[in-house]
JSON list of C-alpha atoms and ligand atoms in Angstrom, two decimals:
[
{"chain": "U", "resi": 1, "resn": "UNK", "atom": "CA", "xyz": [0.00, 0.00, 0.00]},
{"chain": "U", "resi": 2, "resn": "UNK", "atom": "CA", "xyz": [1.32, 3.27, -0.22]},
{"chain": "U", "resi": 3, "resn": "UNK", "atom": "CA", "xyz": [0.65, 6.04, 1.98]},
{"chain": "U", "resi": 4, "resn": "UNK", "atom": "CA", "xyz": [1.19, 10.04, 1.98]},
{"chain": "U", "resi": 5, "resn": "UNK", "atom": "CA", "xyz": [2.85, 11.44, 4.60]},
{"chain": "U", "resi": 6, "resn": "UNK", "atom": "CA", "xyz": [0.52, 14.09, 6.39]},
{"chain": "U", "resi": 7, "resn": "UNK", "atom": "CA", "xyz": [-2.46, 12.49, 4.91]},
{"chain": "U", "resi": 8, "resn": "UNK", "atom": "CA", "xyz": [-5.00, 11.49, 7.51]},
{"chain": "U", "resi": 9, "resn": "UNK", "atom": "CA", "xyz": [-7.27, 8.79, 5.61]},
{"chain": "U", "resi": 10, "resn": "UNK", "atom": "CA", "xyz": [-3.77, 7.23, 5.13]},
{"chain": "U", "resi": 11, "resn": "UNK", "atom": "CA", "xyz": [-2.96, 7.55, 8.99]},
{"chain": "U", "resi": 12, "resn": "UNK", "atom": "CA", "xyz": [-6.24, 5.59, 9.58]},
{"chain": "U", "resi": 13, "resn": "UNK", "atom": "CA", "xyz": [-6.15, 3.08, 7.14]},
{"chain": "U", "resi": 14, "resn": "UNK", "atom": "CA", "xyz": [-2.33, 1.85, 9.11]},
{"chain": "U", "resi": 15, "resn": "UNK", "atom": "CA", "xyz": [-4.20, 2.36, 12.47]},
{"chain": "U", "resi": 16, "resn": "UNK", "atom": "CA", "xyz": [-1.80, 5.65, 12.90]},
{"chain": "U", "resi": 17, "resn": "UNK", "atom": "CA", "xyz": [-5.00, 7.21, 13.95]},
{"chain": "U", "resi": 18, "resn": "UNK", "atom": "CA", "xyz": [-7.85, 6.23, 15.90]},
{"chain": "U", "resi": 19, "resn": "UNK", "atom": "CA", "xyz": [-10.98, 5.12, 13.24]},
{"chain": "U", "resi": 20, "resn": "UNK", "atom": "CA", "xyz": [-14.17, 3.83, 14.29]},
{"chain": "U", "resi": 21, "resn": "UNK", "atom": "CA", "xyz": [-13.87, 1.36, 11.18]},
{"chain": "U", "resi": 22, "resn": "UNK", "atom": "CA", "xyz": [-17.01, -0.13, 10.39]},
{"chain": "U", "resi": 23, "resn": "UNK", "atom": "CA", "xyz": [-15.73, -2.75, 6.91]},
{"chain": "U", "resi": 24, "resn": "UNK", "atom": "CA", "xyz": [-12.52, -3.42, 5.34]},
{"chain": "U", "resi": 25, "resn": "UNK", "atom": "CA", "xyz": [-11.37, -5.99, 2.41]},
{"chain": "U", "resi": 26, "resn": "UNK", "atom": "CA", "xyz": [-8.31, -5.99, 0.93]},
{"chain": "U", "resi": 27, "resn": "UNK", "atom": "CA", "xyz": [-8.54, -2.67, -1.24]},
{"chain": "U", "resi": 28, "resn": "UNK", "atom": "CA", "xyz": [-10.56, -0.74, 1.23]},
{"chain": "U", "resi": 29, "resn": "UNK", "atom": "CA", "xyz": [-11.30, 0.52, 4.93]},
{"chain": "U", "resi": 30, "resn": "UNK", "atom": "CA", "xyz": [-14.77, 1.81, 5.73]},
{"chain": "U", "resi": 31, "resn": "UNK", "atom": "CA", "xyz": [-15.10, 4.09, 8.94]},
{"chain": "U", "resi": 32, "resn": "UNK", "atom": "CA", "xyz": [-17.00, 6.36, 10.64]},
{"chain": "U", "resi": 33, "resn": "UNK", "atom": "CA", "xyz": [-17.44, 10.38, 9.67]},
{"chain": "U", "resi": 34, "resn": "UNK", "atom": "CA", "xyz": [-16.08, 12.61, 12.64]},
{"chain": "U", "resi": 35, "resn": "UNK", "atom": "CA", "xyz": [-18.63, 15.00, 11.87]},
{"chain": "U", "resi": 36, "resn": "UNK", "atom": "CA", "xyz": [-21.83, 13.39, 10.98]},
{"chain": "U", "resi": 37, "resn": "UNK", "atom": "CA", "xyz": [-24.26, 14.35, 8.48]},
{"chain": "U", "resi": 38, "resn": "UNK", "atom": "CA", "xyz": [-27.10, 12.24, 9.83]},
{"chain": "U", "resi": 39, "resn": "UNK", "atom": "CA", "xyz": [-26.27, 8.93, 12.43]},
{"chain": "U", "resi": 40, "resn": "UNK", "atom": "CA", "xyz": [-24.66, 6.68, 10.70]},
{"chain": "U", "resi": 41, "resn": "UNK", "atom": "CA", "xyz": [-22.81, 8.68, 7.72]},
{"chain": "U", "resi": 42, "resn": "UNK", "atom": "CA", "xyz": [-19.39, 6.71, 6.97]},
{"chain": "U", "resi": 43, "resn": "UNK", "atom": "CA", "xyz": [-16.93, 6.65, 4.91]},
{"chain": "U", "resi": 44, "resn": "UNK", "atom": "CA", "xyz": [-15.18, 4.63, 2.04]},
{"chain": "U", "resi": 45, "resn": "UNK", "atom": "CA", "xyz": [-11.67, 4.83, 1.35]},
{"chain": "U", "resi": 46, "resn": "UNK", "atom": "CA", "xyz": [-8.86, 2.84, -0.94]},
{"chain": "U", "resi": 47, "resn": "UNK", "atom": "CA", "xyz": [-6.03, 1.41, 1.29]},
{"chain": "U", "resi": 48, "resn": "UNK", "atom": "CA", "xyz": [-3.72, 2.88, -1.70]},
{"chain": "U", "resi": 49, "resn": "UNK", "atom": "CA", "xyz": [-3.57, 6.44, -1.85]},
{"chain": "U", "resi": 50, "resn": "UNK", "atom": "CA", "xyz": [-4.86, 8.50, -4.19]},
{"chain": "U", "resi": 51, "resn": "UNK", "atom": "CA", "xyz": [-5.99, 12.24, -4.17]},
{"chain": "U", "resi": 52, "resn": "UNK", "atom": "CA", "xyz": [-9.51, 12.08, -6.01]},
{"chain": "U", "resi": 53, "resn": "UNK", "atom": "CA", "xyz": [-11.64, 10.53, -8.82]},
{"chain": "U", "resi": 54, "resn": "UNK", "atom": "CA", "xyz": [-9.16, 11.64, -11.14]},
{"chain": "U", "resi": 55, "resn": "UNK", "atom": "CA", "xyz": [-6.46, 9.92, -9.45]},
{"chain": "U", "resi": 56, "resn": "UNK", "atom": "CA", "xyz": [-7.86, 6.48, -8.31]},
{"chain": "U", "resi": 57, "resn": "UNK", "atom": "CA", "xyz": [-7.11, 3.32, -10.17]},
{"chain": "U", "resi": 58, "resn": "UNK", "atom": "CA", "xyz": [-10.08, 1.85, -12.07]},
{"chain": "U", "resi": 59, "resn": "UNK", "atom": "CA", "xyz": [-10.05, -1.54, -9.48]},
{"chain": "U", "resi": 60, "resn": "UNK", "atom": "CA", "xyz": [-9.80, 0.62, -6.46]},
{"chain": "U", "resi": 61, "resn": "UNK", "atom": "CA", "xyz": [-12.89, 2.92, -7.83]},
{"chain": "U", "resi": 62, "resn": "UNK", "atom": "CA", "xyz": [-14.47, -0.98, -7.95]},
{"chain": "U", "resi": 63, "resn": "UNK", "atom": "CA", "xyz": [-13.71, -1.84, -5.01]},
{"chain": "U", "resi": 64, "resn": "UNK", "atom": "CA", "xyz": [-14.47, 1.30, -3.36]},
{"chain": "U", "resi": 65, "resn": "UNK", "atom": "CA", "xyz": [-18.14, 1.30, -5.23]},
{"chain": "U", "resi": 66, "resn": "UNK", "atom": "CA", "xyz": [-18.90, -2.11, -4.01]},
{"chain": "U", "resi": 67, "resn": "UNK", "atom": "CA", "xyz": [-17.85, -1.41, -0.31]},
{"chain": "U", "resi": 68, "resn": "UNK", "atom": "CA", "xyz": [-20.08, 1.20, -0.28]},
{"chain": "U", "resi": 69, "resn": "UNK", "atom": "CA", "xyz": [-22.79, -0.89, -1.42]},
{"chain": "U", "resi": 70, "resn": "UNK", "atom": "CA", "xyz": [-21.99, -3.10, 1.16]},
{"chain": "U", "resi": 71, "resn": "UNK", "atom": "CA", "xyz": [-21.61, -1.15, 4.11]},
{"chain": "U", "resi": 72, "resn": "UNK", "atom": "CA", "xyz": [-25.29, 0.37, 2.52]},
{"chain": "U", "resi": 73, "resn": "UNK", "atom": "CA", "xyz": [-26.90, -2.84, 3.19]},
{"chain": "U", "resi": 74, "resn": "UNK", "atom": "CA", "xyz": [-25.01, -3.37, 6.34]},
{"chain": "U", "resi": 75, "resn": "UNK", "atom": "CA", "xyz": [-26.44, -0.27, 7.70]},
{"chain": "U", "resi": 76, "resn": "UNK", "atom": "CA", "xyz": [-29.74, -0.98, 6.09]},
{"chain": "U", "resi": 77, "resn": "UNK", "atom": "CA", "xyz": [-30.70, -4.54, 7.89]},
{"chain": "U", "resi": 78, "resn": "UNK", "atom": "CA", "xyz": [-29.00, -1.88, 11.04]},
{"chain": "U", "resi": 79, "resn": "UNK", "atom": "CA", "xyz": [-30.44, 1.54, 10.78]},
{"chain": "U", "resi": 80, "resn": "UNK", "atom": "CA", "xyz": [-33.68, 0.47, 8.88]},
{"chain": "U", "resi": 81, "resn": "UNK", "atom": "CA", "xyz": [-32.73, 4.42, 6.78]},
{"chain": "U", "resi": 82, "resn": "UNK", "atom": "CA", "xyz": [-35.35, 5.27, 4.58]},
{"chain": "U", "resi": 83, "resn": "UNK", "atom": "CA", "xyz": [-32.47, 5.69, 1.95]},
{"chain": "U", "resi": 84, "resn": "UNK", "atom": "CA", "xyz": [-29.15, 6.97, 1.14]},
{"chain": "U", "resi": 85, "resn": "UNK", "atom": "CA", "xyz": [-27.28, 9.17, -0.07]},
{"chain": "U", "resi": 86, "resn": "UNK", "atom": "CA", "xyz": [-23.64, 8.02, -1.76]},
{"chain": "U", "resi": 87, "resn": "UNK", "atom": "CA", "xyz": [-21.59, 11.13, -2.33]},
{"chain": "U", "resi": 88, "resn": "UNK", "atom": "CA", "xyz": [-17.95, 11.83, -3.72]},
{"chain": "U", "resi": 89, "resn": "UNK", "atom": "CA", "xyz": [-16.47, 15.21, -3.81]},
{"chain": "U", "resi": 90, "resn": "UNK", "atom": "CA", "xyz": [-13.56, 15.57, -6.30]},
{"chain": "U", "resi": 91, "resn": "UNK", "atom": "CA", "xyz": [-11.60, 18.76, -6.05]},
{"chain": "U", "resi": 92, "resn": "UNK", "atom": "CA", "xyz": [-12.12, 22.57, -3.85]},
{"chain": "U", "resi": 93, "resn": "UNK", "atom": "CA", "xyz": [-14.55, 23.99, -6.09]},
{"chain": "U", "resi": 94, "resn": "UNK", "atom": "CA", "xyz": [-16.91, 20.70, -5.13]},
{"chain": "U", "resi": 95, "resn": "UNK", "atom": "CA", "xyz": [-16.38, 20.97, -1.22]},
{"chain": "U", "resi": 96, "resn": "UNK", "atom": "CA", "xyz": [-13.33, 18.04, -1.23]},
{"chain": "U", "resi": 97, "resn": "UNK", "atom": "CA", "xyz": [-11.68, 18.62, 2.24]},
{"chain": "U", "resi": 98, "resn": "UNK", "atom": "CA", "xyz": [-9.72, 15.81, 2.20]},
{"chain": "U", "resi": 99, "resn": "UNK", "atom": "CA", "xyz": [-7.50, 14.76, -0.43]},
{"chain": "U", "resi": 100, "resn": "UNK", "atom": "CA", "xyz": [-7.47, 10.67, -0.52]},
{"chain": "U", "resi": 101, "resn": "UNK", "atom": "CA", "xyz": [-10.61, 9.75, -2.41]},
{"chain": "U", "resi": 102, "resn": "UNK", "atom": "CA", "xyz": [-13.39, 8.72, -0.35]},
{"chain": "U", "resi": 103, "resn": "UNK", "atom": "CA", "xyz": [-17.07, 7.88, -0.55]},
{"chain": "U", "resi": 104, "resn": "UNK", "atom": "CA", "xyz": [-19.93, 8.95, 2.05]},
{"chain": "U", "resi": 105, "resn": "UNK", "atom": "CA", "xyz": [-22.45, 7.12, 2.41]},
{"chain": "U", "resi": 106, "resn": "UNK", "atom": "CA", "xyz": [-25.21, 9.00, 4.29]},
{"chain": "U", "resi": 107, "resn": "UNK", "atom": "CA", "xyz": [-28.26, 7.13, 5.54]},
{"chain": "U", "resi": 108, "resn": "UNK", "atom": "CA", "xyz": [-31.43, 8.87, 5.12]},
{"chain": "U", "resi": 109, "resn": "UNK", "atom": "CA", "xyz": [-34.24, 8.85, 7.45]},
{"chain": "U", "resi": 110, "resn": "UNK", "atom": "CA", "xyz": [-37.71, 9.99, 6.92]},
{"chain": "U", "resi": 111, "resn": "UNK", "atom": "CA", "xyz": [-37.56, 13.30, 8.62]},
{"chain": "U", "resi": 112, "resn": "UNK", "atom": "CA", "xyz": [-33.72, 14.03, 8.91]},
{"chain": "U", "resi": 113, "resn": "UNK", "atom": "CA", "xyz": [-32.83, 17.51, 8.68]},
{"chain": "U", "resi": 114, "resn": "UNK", "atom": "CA", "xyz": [-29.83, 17.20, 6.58]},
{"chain": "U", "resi": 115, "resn": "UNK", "atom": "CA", "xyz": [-30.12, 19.62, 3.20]},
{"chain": "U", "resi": 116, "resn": "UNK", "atom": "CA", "xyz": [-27.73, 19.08, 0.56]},
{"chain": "U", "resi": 117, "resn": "UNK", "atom": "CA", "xyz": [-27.19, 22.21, -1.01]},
{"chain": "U", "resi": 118, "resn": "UNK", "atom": "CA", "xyz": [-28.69, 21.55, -4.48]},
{"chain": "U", "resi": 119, "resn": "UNK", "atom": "CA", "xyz": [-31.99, 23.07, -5.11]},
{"chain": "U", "resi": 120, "resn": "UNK", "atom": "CA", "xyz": [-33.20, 21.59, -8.34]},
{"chain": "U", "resi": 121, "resn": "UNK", "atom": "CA", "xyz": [-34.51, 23.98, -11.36]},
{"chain": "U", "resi": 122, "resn": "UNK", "atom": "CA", "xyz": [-35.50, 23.33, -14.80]},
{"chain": "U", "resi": 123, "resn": "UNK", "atom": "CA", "xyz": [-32.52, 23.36, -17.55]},
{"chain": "U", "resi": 124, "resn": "UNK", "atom": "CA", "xyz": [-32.78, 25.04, -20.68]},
{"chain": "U", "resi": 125, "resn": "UNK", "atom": "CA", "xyz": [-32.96, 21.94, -23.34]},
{"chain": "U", "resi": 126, "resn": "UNK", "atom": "CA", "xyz": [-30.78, 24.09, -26.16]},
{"chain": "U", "resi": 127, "resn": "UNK", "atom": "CA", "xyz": [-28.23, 24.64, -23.33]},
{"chain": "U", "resi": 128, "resn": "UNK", "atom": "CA", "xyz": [-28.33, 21.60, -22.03]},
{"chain": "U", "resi": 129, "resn": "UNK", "atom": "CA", "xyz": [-27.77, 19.52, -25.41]},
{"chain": "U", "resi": 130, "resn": "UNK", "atom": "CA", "xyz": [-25.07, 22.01, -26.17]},
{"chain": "U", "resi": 131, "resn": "UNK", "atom": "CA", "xyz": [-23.00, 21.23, -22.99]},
{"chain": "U", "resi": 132, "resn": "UNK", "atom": "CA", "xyz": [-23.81, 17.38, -24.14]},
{"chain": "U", "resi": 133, "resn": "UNK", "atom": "CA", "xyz": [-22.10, 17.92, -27.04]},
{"chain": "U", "resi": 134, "resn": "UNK", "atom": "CA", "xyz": [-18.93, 19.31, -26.06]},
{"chain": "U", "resi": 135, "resn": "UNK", "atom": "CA", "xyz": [-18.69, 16.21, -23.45]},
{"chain": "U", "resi": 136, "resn": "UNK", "atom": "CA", "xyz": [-19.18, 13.67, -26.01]},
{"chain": "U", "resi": 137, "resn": "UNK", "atom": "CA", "xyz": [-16.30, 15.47, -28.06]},
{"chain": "U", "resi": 138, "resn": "UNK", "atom": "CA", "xyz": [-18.72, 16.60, -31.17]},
{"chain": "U", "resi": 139, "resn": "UNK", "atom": "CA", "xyz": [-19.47, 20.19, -30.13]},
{"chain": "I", "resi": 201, "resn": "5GP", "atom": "P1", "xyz": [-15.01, 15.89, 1.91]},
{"chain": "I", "resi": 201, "resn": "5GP", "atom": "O1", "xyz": [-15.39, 17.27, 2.38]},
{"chain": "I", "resi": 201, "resn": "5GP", "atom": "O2", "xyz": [-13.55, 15.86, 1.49]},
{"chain": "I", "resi": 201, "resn": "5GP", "atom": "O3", "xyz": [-15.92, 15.31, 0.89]},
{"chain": "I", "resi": 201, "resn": "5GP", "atom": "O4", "xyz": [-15.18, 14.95, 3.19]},
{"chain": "I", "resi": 201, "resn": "5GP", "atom": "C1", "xyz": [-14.23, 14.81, 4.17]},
{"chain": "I", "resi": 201, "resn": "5GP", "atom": "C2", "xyz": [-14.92, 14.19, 5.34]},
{"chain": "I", "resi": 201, "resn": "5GP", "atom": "O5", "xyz": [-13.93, 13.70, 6.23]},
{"chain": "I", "resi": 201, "resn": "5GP", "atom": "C3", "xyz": [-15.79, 15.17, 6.14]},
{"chain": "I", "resi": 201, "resn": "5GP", "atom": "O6", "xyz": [-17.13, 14.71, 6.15]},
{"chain": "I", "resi": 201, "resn": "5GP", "atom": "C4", "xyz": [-15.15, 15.18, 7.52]},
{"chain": "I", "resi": 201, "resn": "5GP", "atom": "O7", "xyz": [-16.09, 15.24, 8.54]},
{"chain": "I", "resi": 201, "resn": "5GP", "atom": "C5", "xyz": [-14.36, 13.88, 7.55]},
{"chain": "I", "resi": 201, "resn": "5GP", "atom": "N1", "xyz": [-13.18, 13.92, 8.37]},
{"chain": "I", "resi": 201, "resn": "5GP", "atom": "C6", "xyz": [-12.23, 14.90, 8.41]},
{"chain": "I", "resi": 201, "resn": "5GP", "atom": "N2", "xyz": [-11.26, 14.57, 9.27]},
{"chain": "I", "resi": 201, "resn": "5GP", "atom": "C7", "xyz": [-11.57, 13.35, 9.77]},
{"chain": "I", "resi": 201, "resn": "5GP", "atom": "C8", "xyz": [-10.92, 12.49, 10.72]},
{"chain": "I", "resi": 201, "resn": "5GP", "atom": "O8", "xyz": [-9.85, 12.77, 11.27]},
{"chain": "I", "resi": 201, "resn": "5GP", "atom": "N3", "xyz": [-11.56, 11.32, 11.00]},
{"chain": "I", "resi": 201, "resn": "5GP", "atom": "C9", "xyz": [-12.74, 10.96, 10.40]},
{"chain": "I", "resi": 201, "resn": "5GP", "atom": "N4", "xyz": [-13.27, 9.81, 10.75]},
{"chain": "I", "resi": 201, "resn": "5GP", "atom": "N5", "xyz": [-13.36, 11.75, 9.51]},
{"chain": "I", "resi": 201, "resn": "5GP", "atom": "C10", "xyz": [-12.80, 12.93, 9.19]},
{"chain": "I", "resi": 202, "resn": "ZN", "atom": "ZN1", "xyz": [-3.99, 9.14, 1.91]}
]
Protein backbone atom coordinates (compact mmCIF):
# COMPACT_ATOMS: atom_id res chain seq x y z
CA UNK A 1 0.00 0.00 0.00
CA UNK A 2 1.32 3.27 -0.22
CA UNK A 3 0.65 6.04 1.98
CA UNK A 4 1.19 10.04 1.98
CA UNK A 5 2.85 11.44 4.60
CA UNK A 6 0.52 14.09 6.39
CA UNK A 7 -2.46 12.49 4.91
CA UNK A 8 -5.00 11.49 7.51
CA UNK A 9 -7.27 8.79 5.61
CA UNK A 10 -3.77 7.23 5.13
CA UNK A 11 -2.96 7.55 8.99
CA UNK A 12 -6.24 5.59 9.58
CA UNK A 13 -6.15 3.08 7.14
CA UNK A 14 -2.33 1.85 9.11
CA UNK A 15 -4.20 2.36 12.47
CA UNK A 16 -1.80 5.65 12.90
CA UNK A 17 -5.00 7.21 13.95
CA UNK A 18 -7.85 6.23 15.90
CA UNK A 19 -10.98 5.12 13.24
CA UNK A 20 -14.17 3.83 14.29
CA UNK A 21 -13.87 1.36 11.18
CA UNK A 22 -17.01 -0.13 10.39
CA UNK A 23 -15.73 -2.75 6.91
CA UNK A 24 -12.52 -3.42 5.34
CA UNK A 25 -11.37 -5.99 2.41
CA UNK A 26 -8.31 -5.99 0.93
CA UNK A 27 -8.54 -2.67 -1.24
CA UNK A 28 -10.56 -0.74 1.23
CA UNK A 29 -11.30 0.52 4.93
CA UNK A 30 -14.77 1.81 5.73
CA UNK A 31 -15.10 4.09 8.94
CA UNK A 32 -17.00 6.36 10.64
CA UNK A 33 -17.44 10.38 9.67
CA UNK A 34 -16.08 12.61 12.64
CA UNK A 35 -18.63 15.00 11.87
CA UNK A 36 -21.83 13.39 10.98
CA UNK A 37 -24.26 14.35 8.48
CA UNK A 38 -27.10 12.24 9.83
CA UNK A 39 -26.27 8.93 12.43
CA UNK A 40 -24.66 6.68 10.70
CA UNK A 41 -22.81 8.68 7.72
CA UNK A 42 -19.39 6.71 6.97
CA UNK A 43 -16.93 6.65 4.91
CA UNK A 44 -15.18 4.63 2.04
CA UNK A 45 -11.67 4.83 1.35
CA UNK A 46 -8.86 2.84 -0.94
CA UNK A 47 -6.03 1.41 1.29
CA UNK A 48 -3.72 2.88 -1.70
CA UNK A 49 -3.57 6.44 -1.85
CA UNK A 50 -4.86 8.50 -4.19
CA UNK A 51 -5.99 12.24 -4.17
CA UNK A 52 -9.51 12.08 -6.01
CA UNK A 53 -11.64 10.53 -8.82
CA UNK A 54 -9.16 11.64 -11.14
CA UNK A 55 -6.46 9.92 -9.45
CA UNK A 56 -7.86 6.48 -8.31
CA UNK A 57 -7.11 3.32 -10.17
CA UNK A 58 -10.08 1.85 -12.07
CA UNK A 59 -10.05 -1.54 -9.48
CA UNK A 60 -9.80 0.62 -6.46
CA UNK A 61 -12.89 2.92 -7.83
CA UNK A 62 -14.47 -0.98 -7.95
CA UNK A 63 -13.71 -1.84 -5.01
CA UNK A 64 -14.47 1.30 -3.36
CA UNK A 65 -18.14 1.30 -5.23
CA UNK A 66 -18.90 -2.11 -4.01
CA UNK A 67 -17.85 -1.41 -0.31
CA UNK A 68 -20.08 1.20 -0.28
CA UNK A 69 -22.79 -0.89 -1.42
CA UNK A 70 -21.99 -3.10 1.16
CA UNK A 71 -21.61 -1.15 4.11
CA UNK A 72 -25.29 0.37 2.52
CA UNK A 73 -26.90 -2.84 3.19
CA UNK A 74 -25.01 -3.37 6.34
CA UNK A 75 -26.44 -0.27 7.70
CA UNK A 76 -29.74 -0.98 6.09
CA UNK A 77 -30.70 -4.54 7.89
CA UNK A 78 -29.00 -1.88 11.04
CA UNK A 79 -30.44 1.54 10.78
CA UNK A 80 -33.68 0.47 8.88
CA UNK A 81 -32.73 4.42 6.78
CA UNK A 82 -35.35 5.27 4.58
CA UNK A 83 -32.47 5.69 1.95
CA UNK A 84 -29.15 6.97 1.14
CA UNK A 85 -27.28 9.17 -0.07
CA UNK A 86 -23.64 8.02 -1.76
CA UNK A 87 -21.59 11.13 -2.33
CA UNK A 88 -17.95 11.83 -3.72
CA UNK A 89 -16.47 15.21 -3.81
CA UNK A 90 -13.56 15.57 -6.30
CA UNK A 91 -11.60 18.76 -6.05
CA UNK A 92 -12.12 22.57 -3.85
CA UNK A 93 -14.55 23.99 -6.09
CA UNK A 94 -16.91 20.70 -5.13
CA UNK A 95 -16.38 20.97 -1.22
CA UNK A 96 -13.33 18.04 -1.23
CA UNK A 97 -11.68 18.62 2.24
CA UNK A 98 -9.72 15.81 2.20
CA UNK A 99 -7.50 14.76 -0.43
CA UNK A 100 -7.47 10.67 -0.52
CA UNK A 101 -10.61 9.75 -2.41
CA UNK A 102 -13.39 8.72 -0.35
CA UNK A 103 -17.07 7.88 -0.55
CA UNK A 104 -19.93 8.95 2.05
CA UNK A 105 -22.45 7.12 2.41
CA UNK A 106 -25.21 9.00 4.29
CA UNK A 107 -28.26 7.13 5.54
CA UNK A 108 -31.43 8.87 5.12
CA UNK A 109 -34.24 8.85 7.45
CA UNK A 110 -37.71 9.99 6.92
CA UNK A 111 -37.56 13.30 8.62
CA UNK A 112 -33.72 14.03 8.91
CA UNK A 113 -32.83 17.51 8.68
CA UNK A 114 -29.83 17.20 6.58
CA UNK A 115 -30.12 19.62 3.20
CA UNK A 116 -27.73 19.08 0.56
CA UNK A 117 -27.19 22.21 -1.01
CA UNK A 118 -28.69 21.55 -4.48
CA UNK A 119 -31.99 23.07 -5.11
CA UNK A 120 -33.20 21.59 -8.34
CA UNK A 121 -34.51 23.98 -11.36
CA UNK A 122 -35.50 23.33 -14.80
CA UNK A 123 -32.52 23.36 -17.55
CA UNK A 124 -32.78 25.04 -20.68
CA UNK A 125 -32.96 21.94 -23.34
CA UNK A 126 -30.78 24.09 -26.16
CA UNK A 127 -28.23 24.64 -23.33
CA UNK A 128 -28.33 21.60 -22.03
CA UNK A 129 -27.77 19.52 -25.41
CA UNK A 130 -25.07 22.01 -26.17
CA UNK A 131 -23.00 21.23 -22.99
CA UNK A 132 -23.81 17.38 -24.14
CA UNK A 133 -22.10 17.92 -27.04
CA UNK A 134 -18.93 19.31 -26.06
CA UNK A 135 -18.69 16.21 -23.45
CA UNK A 136 -19.18 13.67 -26.01
CA UNK A 137 -16.30 15.47 -28.06
CA UNK A 138 -18.72 16.60 -31.17
CA UNK A 139 -19.47 20.19 -30.13
P1 LIG B 1 -15.01 15.89 1.91
O1 LIG B 1 -15.39 17.27 2.38
O2 LIG B 1 -13.55 15.86 1.49
O3 LIG B 1 -15.92 15.31 0.89
O4 LIG B 1 -15.18 14.95 3.19
C1 LIG B 1 -14.23 14.81 4.17
C2 LIG B 1 -14.92 14.19 5.34
O5 LIG B 1 -13.93 13.70 6.23
C3 LIG B 1 -15.79 15.17 6.14
O6 LIG B 1 -17.13 14.71 6.15
C4 LIG B 1 -15.15 15.18 7.52
O7 LIG B 1 -16.09 15.24 8.54
C5 LIG B 1 -14.36 13.88 7.55
N1 LIG B 1 -13.18 13.92 8.37
C6 LIG B 1 -12.23 14.90 8.41
N2 LIG B 1 -11.26 14.57 9.27
C7 LIG B 1 -11.57 13.35 9.77
C8 LIG B 1 -10.92 12.49 10.72
O8 LIG B 1 -9.85 12.77 11.27
N3 LIG B 1 -11.56 11.32 11.00
C9 LIG B 1 -12.74 10.96 10.40
N4 LIG B 1 -13.27 9.81 10.75
N5 LIG B 1 -13.36 11.75 9.51
C10 LIG B 1 -12.80 12.93 9.19
ZN1 LIG C 1 -3.99 9.14 1.91
Amino acid sequence: MSAEADCIFCQIVAGELPGAIVDSDERTVSFMDINPATPGHALVVPRTHAADLMAISDEDLEACTLAARRLARRMDEALAPAGFNVLNSCGTAAWQTVFHFHMHVVPRYADDPLKLPWIPGPGEPGAIAEVAARIRGDG
